[in-house]
CSV table of C-alpha atoms in Angstrom, one decimal:
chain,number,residue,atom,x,y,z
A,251,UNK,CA,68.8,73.1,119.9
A,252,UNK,CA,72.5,72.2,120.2
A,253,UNK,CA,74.4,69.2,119.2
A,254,UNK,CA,74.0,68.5,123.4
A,255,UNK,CA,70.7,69.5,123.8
A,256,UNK,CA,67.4,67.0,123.9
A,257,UNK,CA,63.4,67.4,123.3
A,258,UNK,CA,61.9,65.4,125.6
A,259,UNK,CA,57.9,66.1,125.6
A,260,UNK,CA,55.3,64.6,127.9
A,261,UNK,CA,52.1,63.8,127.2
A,262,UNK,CA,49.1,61.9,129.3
A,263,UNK,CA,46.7,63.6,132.0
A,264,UNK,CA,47.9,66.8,133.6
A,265,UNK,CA,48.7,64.9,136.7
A,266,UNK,CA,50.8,62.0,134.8
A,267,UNK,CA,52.4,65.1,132.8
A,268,UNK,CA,53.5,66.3,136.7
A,269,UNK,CA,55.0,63.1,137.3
A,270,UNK,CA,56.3,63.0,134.3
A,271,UNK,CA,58.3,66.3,135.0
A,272,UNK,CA,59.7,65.8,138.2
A,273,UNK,CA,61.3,61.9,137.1
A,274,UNK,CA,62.8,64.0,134.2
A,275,UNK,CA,63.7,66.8,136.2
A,276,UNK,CA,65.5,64.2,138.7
A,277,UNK,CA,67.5,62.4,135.9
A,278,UNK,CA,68.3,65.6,134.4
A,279,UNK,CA,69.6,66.7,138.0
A,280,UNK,CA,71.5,63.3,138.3
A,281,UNK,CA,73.0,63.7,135.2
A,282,UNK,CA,74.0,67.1,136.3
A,283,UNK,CA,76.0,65.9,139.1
A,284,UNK,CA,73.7,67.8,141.6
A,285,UNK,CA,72.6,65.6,144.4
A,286,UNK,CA,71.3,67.8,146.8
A,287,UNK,CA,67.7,69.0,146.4
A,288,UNK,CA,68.4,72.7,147.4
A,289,UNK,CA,71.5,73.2,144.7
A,290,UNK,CA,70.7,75.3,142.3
A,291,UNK,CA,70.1,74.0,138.6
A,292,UNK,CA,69.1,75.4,135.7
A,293,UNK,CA,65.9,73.5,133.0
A,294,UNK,CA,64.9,74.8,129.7
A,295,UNK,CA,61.3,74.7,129.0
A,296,UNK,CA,60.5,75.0,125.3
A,297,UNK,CA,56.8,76.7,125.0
A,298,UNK,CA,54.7,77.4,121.6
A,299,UNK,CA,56.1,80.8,120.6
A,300,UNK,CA,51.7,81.5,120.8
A,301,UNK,CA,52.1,81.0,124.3
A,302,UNK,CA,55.2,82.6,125.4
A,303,UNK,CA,53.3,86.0,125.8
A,304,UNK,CA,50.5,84.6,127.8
A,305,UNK,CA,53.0,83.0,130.0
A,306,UNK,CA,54.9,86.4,130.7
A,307,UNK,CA,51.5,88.5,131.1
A,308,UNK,CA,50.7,92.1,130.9
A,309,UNK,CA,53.9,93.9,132.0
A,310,UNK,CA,55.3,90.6,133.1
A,311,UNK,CA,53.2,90.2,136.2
A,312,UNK,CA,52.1,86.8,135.4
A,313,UNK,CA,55.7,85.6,135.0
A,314,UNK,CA,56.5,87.3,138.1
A,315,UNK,CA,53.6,85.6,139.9
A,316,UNK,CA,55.0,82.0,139.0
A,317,UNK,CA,58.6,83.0,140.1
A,318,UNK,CA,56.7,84.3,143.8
A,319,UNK,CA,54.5,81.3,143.9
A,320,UNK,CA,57.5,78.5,143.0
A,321,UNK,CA,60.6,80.5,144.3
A,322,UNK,CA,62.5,79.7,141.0
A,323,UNK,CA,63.7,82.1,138.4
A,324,UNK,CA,62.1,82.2,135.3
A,325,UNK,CA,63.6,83.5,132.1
A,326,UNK,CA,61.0,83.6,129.1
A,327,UNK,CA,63.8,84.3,125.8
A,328,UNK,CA,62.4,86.2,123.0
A,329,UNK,CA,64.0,84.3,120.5
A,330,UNK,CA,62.2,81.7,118.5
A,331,UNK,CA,63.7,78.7,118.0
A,332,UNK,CA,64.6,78.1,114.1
A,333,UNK,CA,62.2,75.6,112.6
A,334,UNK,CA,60.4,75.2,115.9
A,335,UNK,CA,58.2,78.2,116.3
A,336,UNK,CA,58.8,78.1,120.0
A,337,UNK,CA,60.6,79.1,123.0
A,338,UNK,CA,63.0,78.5,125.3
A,339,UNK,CA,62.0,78.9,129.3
A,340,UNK,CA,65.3,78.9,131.3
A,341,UNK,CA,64.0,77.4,135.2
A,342,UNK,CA,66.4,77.5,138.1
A,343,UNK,CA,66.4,77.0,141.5
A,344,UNK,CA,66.2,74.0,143.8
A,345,UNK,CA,64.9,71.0,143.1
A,346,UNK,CA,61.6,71.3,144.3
A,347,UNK,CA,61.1,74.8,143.1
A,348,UNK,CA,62.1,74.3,139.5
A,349,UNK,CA,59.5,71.3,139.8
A,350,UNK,CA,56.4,73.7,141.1
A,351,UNK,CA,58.0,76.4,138.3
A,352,UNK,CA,57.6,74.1,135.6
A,353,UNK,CA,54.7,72.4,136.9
A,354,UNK,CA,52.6,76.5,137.0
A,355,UNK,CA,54.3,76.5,133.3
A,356,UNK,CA,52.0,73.6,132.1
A,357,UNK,CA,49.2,74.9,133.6
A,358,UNK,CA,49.3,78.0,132.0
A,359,UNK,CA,49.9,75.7,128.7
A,360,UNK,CA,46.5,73.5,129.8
A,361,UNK,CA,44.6,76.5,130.2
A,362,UNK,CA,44.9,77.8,126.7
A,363,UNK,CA,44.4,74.5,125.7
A,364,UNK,CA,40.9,74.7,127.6
């Protein structure tokens, strides 16, 4: 991450996790200057370099699948974050479809955990 960058993780119930998102989502929005649900902004979702193929699916169907389901854009990067071993998920769209996005992004996560 950059000097202006921030790990922020969630933990709890998968539920608390959701709630969890959209607050941080909605401060990260503020902070943006974007006030309006349907402006477009972009989120960076850091996933376990383990998952990040599992999230994009055979032939990139399953990525595909959350961008039709949520209506955001999804961008898995195949760069692995030095001293991480993860990452980045670039999100954007509104505000309510970069929620559902990352929201289909940690329950991909839950289910390997599972």
């Amino acid at each position: 991450p950059g000097i202006s960058d921030r790990i922020v993780t969630i933990s709890g119930k998968l539920e608390q996790r959701r709630r969890g998102i959209e607050e941080v989502l909605s401060r990260l929005r503020a902070a943006q200057g974007v006030a309006d649900d349907e402006q477009l902004a972009a989120f960076v979702v850091i996933v376990p370099s383990s998952s990040a193929p599992v999230l994009v699916g055979a032939r990139g169907k399953r990525v595909q699948s959350l961008m039709e389901q949520s209506g955001a854009k999804l961008e898995v990067s195949r760069e692995v974050l030095p001293g991480l071993a993860a990452q980045p998920v670039t999100v954007t769209g509104s505000f309510p479809e970069v929620v559902a996005a990352t929201a289909a992004i940690l329950e991909v996560l839950q289910e390997l955990l599972d």
